PDB file of C-alpha atoms in Angstrom:
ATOM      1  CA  UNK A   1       0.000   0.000   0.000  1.00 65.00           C
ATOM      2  CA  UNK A   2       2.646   2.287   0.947  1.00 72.00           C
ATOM      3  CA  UNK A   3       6.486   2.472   0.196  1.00 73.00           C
ATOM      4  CA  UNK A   4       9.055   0.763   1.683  1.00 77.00           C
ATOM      5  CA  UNK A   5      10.431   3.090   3.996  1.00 76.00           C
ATOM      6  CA  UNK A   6       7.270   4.099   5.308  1.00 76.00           C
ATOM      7  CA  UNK A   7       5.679   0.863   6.162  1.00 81.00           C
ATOM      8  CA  UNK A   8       8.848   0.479   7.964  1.00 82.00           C
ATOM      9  CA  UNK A   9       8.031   3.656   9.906  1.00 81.00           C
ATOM     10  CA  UNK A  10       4.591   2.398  10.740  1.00 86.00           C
ATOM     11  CA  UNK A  11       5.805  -0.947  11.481  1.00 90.00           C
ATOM     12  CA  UNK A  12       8.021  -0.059  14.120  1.00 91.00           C
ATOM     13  CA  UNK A  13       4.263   1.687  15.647  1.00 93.00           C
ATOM     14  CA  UNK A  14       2.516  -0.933  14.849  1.00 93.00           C
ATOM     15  CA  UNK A  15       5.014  -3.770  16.598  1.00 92.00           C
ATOM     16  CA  UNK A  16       4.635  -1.858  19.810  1.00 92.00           C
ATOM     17  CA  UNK A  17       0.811  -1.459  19.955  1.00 93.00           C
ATOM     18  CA  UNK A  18       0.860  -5.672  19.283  1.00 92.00           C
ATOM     19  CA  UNK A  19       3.279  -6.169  21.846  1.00 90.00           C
ATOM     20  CA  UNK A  20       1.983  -4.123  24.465  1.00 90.00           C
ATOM     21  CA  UNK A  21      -2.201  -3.574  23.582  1.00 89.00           C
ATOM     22  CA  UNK A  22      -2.611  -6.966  21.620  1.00 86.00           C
ATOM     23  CA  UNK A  23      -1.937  -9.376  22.717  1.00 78.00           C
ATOM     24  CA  UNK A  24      -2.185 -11.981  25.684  1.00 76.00           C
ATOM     25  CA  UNK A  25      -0.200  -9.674  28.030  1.00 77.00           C
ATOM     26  CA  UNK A  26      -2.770  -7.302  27.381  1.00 80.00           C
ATOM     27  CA  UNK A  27      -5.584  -8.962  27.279  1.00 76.00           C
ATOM     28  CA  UNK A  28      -5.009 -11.023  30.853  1.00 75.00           C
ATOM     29  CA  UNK A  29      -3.775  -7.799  32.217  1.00 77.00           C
ATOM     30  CA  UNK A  30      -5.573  -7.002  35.820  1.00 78.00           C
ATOM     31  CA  UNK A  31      -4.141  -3.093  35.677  1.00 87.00           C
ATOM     32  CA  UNK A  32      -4.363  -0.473  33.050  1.00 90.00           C
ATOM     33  CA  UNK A  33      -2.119  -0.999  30.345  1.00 90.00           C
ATOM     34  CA  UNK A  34       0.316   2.568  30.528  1.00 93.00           C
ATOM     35  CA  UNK A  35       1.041   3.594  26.482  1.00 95.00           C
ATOM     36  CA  UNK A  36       3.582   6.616  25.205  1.00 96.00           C
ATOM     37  CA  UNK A  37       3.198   8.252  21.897  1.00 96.00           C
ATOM     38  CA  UNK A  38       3.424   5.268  19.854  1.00 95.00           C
ATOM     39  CA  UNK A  39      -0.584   4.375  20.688  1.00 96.00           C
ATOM     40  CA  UNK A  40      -1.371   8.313  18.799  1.00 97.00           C
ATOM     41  CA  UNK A  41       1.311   7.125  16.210  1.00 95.00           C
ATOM     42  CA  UNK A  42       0.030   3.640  15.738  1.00 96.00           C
ATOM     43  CA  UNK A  43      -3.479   5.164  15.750  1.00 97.00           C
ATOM     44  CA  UNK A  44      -3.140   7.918  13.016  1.00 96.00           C
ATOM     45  CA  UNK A  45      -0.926   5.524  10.994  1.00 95.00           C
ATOM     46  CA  UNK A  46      -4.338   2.925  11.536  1.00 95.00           C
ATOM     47  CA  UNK A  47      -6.208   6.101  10.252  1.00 96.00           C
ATOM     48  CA  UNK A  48      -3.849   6.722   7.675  1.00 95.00           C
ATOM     49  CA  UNK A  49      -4.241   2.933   5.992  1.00 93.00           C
ATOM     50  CA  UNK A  50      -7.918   3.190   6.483  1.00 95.00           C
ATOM     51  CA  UNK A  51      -7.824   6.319   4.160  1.00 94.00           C
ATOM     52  CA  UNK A  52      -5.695   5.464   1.480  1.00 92.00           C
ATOM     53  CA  UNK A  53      -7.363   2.197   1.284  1.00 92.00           C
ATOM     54  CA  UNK A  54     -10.839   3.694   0.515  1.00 93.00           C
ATOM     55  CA  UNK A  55      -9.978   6.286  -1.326  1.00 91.00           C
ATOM     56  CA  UNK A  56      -7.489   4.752  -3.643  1.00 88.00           C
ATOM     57  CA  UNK A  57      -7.778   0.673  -3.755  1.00 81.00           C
ATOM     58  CA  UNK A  58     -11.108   0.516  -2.985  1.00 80.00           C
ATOM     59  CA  UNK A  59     -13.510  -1.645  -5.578  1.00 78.00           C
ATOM     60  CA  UNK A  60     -15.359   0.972  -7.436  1.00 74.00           C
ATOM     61  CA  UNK A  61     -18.566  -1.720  -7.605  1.00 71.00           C
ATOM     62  CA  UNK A  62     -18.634  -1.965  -3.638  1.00 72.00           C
ATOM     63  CA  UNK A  63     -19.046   2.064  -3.106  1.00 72.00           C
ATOM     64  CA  UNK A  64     -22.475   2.746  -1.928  1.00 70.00           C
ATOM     65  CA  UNK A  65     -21.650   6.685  -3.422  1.00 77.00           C
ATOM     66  CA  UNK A  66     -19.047   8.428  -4.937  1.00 83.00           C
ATOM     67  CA  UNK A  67     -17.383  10.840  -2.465  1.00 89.00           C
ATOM     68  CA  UNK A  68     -18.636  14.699  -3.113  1.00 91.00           C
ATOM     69  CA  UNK A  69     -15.925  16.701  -3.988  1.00 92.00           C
ATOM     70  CA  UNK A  70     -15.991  18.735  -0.256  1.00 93.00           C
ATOM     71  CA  UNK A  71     -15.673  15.185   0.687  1.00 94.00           C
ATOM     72  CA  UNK A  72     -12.690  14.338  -1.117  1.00 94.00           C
ATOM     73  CA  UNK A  73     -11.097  17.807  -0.303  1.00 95.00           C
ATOM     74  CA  UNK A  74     -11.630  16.883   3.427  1.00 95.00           C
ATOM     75  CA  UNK A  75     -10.619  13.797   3.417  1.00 96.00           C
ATOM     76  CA  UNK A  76      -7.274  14.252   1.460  1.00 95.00           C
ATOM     77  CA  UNK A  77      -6.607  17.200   3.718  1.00 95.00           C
ATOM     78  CA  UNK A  78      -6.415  14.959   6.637  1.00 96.00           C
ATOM     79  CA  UNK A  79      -4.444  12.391   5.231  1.00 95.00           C
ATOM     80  CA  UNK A  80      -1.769  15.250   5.046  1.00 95.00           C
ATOM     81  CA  UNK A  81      -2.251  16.190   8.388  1.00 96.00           C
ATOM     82  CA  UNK A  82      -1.360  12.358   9.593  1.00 95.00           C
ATOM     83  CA  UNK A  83       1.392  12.223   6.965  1.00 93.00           C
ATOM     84  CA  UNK A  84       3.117  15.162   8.459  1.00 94.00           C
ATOM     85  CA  UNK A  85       2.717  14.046  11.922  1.00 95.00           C
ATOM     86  CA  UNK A  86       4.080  10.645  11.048  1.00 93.00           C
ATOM     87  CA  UNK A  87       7.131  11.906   9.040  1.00 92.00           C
ATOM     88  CA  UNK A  88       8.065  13.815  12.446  1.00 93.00           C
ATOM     89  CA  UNK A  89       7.121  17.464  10.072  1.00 94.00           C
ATOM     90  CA  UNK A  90       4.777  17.908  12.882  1.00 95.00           C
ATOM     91  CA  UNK A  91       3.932  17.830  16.765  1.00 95.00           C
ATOM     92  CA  UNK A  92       0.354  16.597  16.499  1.00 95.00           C
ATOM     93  CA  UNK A  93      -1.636  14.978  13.519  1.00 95.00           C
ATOM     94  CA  UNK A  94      -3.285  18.875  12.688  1.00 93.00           C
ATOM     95  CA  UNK A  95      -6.729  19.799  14.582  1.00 91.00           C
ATOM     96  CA  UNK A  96      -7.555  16.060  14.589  1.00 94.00           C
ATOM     97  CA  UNK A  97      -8.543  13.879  17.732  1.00 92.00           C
ATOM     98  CA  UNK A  98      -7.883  10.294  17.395  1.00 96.00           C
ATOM     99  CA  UNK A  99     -10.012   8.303  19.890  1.00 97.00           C
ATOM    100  CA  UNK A 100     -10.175   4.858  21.005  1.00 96.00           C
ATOM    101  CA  UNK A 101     -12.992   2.854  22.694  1.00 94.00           C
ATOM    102  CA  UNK A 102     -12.766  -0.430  24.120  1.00 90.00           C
ATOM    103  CA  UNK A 103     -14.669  -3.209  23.455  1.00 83.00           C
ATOM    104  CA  UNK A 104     -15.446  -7.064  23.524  1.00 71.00           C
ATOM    105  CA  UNK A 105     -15.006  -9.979  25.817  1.00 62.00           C
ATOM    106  CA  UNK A 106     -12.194  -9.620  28.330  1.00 63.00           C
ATOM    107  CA  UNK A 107     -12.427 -13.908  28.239  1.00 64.00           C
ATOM    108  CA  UNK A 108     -13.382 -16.489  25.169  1.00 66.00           C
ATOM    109  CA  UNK A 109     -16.033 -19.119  26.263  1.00 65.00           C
ATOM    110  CA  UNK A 110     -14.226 -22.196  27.354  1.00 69.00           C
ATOM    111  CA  UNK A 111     -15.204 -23.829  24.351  1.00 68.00           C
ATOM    112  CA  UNK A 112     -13.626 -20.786  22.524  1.00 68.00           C
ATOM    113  CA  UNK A 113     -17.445 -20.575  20.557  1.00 71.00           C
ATOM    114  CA  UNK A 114     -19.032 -16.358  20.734  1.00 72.00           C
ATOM    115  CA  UNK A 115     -22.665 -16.895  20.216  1.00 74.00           C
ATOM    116  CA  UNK A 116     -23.593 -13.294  20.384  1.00 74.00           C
ATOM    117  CA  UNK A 117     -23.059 -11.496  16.704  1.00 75.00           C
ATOM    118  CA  UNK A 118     -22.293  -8.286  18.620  1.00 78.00           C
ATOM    119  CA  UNK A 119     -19.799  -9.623  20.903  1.00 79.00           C
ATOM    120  CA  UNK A 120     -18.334 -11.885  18.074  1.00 78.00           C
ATOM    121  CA  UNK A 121     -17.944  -8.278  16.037  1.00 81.00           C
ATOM    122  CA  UNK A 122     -16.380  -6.252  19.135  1.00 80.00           C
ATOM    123  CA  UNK A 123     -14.085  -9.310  19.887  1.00 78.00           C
ATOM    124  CA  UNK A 124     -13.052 -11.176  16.818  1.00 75.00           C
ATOM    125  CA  UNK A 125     -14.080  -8.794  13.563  1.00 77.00           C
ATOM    126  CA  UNK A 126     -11.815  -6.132  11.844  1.00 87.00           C
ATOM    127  CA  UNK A 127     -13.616  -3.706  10.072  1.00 91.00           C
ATOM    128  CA  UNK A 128     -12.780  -0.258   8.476  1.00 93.00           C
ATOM    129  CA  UNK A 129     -14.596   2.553   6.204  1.00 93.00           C
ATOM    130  CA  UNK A 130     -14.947   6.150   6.014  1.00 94.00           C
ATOM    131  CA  UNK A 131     -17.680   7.297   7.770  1.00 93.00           C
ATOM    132  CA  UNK A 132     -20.260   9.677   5.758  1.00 91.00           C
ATOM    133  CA  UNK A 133     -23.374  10.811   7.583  1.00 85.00           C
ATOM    134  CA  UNK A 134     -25.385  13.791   8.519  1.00 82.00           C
ATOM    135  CA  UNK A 135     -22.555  15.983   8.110  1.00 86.00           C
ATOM    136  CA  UNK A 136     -20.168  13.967  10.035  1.00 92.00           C
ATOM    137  CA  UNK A 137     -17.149  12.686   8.230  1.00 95.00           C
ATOM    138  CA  UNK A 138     -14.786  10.118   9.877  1.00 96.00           C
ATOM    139  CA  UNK A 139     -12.544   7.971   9.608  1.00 97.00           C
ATOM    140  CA  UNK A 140     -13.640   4.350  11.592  1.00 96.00           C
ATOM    141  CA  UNK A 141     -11.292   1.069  12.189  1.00 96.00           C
ATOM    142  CA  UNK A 142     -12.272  -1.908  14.330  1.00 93.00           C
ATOM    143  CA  UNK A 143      -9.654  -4.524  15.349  1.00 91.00           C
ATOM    144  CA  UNK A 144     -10.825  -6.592  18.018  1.00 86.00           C
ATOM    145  CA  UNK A 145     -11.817  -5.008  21.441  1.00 85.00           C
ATOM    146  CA  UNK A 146     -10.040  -1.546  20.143  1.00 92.00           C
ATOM    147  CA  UNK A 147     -12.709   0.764  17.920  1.00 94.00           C
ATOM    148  CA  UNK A 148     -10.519   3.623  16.790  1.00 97.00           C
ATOM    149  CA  UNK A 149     -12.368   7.202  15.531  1.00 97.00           C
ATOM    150  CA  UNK A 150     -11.114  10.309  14.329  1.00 97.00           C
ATOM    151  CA  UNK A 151     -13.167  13.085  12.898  1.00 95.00           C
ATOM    152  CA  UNK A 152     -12.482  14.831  10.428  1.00 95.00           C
ATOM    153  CA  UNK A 153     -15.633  17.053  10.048  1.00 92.00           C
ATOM    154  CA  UNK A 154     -16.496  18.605  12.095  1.00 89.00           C
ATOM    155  CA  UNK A 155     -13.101  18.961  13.553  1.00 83.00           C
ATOM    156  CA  UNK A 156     -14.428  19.638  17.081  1.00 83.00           C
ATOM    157  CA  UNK A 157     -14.843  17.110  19.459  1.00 88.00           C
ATOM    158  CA  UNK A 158     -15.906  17.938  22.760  1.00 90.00           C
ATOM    159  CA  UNK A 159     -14.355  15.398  25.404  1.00 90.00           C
ATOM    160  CA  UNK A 160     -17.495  15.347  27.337  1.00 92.00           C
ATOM    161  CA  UNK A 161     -19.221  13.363  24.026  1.00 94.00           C
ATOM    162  CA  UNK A 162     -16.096  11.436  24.379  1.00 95.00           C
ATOM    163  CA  UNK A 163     -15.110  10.928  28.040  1.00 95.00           C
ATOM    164  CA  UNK A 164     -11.931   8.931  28.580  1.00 95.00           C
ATOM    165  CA  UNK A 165     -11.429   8.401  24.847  1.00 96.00           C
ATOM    166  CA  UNK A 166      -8.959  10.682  23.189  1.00 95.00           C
ATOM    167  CA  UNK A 167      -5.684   9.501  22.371  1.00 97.00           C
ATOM    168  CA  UNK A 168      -2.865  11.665  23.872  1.00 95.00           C
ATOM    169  CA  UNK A 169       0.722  11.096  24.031  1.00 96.00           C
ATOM    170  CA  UNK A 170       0.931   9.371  27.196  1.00 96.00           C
ATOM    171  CA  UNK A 171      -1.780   7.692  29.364  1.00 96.00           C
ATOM    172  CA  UNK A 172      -3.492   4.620  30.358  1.00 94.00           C
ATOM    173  CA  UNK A 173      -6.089   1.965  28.382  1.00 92.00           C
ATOM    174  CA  UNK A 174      -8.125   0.665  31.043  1.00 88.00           C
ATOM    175  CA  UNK A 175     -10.431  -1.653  29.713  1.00 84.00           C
ATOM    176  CA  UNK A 176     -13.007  -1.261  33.037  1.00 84.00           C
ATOM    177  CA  UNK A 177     -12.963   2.877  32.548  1.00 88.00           C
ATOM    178  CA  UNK A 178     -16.327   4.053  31.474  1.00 90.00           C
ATOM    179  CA  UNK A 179     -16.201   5.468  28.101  1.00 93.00           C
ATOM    180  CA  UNK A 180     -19.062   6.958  25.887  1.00 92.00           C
ATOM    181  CA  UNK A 181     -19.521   8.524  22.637  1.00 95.00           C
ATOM    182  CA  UNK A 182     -22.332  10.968  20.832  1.00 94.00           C
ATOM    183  CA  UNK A 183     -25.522   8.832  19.764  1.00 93.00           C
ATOM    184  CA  UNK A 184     -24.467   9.162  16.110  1.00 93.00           C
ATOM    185  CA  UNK A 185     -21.336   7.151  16.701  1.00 94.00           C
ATOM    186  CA  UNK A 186     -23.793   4.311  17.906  1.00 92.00           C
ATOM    187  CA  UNK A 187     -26.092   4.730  15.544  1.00 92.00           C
ATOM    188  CA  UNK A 188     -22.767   4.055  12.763  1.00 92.00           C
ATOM    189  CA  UNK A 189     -21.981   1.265  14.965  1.00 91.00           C
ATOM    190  CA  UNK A 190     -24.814  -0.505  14.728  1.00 89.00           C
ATOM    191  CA  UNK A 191     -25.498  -0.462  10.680  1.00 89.00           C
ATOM    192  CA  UNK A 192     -21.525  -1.887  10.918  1.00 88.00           C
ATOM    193  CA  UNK A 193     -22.823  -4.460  13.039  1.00 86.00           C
ATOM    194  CA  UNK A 194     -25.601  -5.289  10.680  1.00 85.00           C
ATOM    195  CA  UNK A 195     -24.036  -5.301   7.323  1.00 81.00           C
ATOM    196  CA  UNK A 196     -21.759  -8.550   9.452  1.00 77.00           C
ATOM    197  CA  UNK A 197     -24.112 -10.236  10.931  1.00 75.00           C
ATOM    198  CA  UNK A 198     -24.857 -12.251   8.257  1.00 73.00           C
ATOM    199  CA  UNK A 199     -21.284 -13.476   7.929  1.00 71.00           C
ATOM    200  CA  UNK A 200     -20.624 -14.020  11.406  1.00 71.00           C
ATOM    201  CA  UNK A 201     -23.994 -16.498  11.835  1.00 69.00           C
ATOM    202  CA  UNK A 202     -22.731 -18.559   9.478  1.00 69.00           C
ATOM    203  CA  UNK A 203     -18.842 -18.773  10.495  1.00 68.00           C
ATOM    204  CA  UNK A 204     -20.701 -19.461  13.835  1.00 63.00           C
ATOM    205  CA  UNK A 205     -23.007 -22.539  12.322  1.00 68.00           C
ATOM    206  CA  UNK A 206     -19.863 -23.546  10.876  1.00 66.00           C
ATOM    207  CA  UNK A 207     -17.785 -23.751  14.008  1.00 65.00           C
ATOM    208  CA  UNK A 208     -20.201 -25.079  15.863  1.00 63.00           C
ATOM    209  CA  UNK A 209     -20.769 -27.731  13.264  1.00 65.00           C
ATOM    210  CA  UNK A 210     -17.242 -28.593  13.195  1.00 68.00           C
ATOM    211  CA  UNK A 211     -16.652 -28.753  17.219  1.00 64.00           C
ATOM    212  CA  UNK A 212     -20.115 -31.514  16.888  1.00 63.00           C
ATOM    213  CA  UNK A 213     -17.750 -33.380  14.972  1.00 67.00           C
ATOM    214  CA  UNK A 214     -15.077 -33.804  16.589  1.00 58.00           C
TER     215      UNK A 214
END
C-alpha cells in the first residue's frame, strides 16, 4: 500500500501497539495498560491505511456513493495532516482527535465458541470505512476489542461526548474505565454491526458444526 520506507516507519508503531495492547499480556492484564506516543502514532498511521485504502484501492462496484468533492477535499486534507505528523514534520496529527474505545469480551467461552453477533464483532471482527453521515465525516477502524475514531468534520470534538477516549501522548487503556460517545457514533456502529451479521452467523453454524464433529 505504501512504500518501503514508510511501512517500515509504521511498522516499528505498529510492533509496539501488538506487543503491548494486543496481545495476551494485554488482554489477561488485571491493571491499566500505561502507552507513550506510539498508541497516537500507531493510531493515526491505523487512520492513515484506512484512508488510502478507501480512497485509492477501494472496488469501485462496492461504493455505496461516490465521495462529493468537499468530501474528497476533506478527506485528502487529513491524510496530510497524519502524513506530516508521522514523518516527524509535525507535533500533532493537525486539529484532529484520534479516539479509542474499548470493546469485547475480556475472556473467550471455554469452548472458545461467541454466540452473540455483537460480541463476536467487538471481539473477533476487523472492520474499516470512512464514515459519511449527517454531516459527520470520519474515519472508523475496528480490530478486536479496540474501535478507533477520528473526525475529520467537524473537527471539534468535545471530550465530554467522548469521556476517557482521546488519544494523547501518554496515558493509560483501562479496559473497566467508562467510556461513551455521541448517539451518532452508535447509531454508525450498529449499521456496521448489521451489514456482518450475516457473515458471522454462518462462520458461527460452521464452528459449531465442526466442534459436533469432533
Amino acid at each position: 500500500m505504501f512504500c518501503r520506507s514508510c511501512e517500515q516507519l509504521l511498522s516499528k508503531d505498529e510492533a509496539m501497539f501488538s506487543r503491548q495492547a494486543f496481545g495476551k499480556s494485554y488482554f489477561s492484564a488485571s491493571k491499566p495498560v500505561p502507552y507513550e506516543e506510539w498508541m497516537l502514532r500507531f493510531a493515526v498511521g491505523l487512520m492513515l491505511r484506512v484512508c488510502a485504502a478507501e480512497l485509492h484501492f477501494a472496488d469501485p462496484s462496492l461504493v455505496a456513493r461516490p465521495l462529493k468533492t468537499r468530501e474528497r477535499r476533506e478527506f485528502d486534507r487529513a491524510c496530510d495532516d497524519f502524513r506530516y505528523y508521522l514523518r516527524g514534520d509535525a507535533i500533532w496529527p493537525g486539529k484532529l482527535a484520534p479516539l479509542r474505545l474499548s470493546f469485547g469480551l475480556r475472556s473467550v467461552p471455554a469452548d472458545r465458541i461467541i454466540r452473540n453477533p455483537v460480541d463476536q464483532y467487538m471481539t473477533r471482527g476487523v472492520d474499516y470505512t470512512l464514515a459519511i453521515d449527517g454531516g459527520i465525516l470520519a474515519v472508523y477502524a475496528h480490530i478486536p476489542s479496540h474501535v478507533f475514531w477520528t473526525q475529520i468534520s467537524p473537527k471539534t470534538v468535545k471530550e465530554s461526548d467522548w469521556p476517557n477516549s482521546r488519544i494523547r501522548k501518554k496515558g493509560l487503556i483501562d479496559m473497566y474505565r467508562k467510556q461513551s460517545a455521541p448517539d451518532y457514533f452508535w447509531e454508525f456502529l450498529e449499521e456496521r454491526v448489521s451489514i456482518t451479521m450475516e457473515t458471522f452467523s454462518d462462520s458461527l453454524q460452521k464452528t459449531i458444526a465442526w466442534q459436533e464433529q469432533g
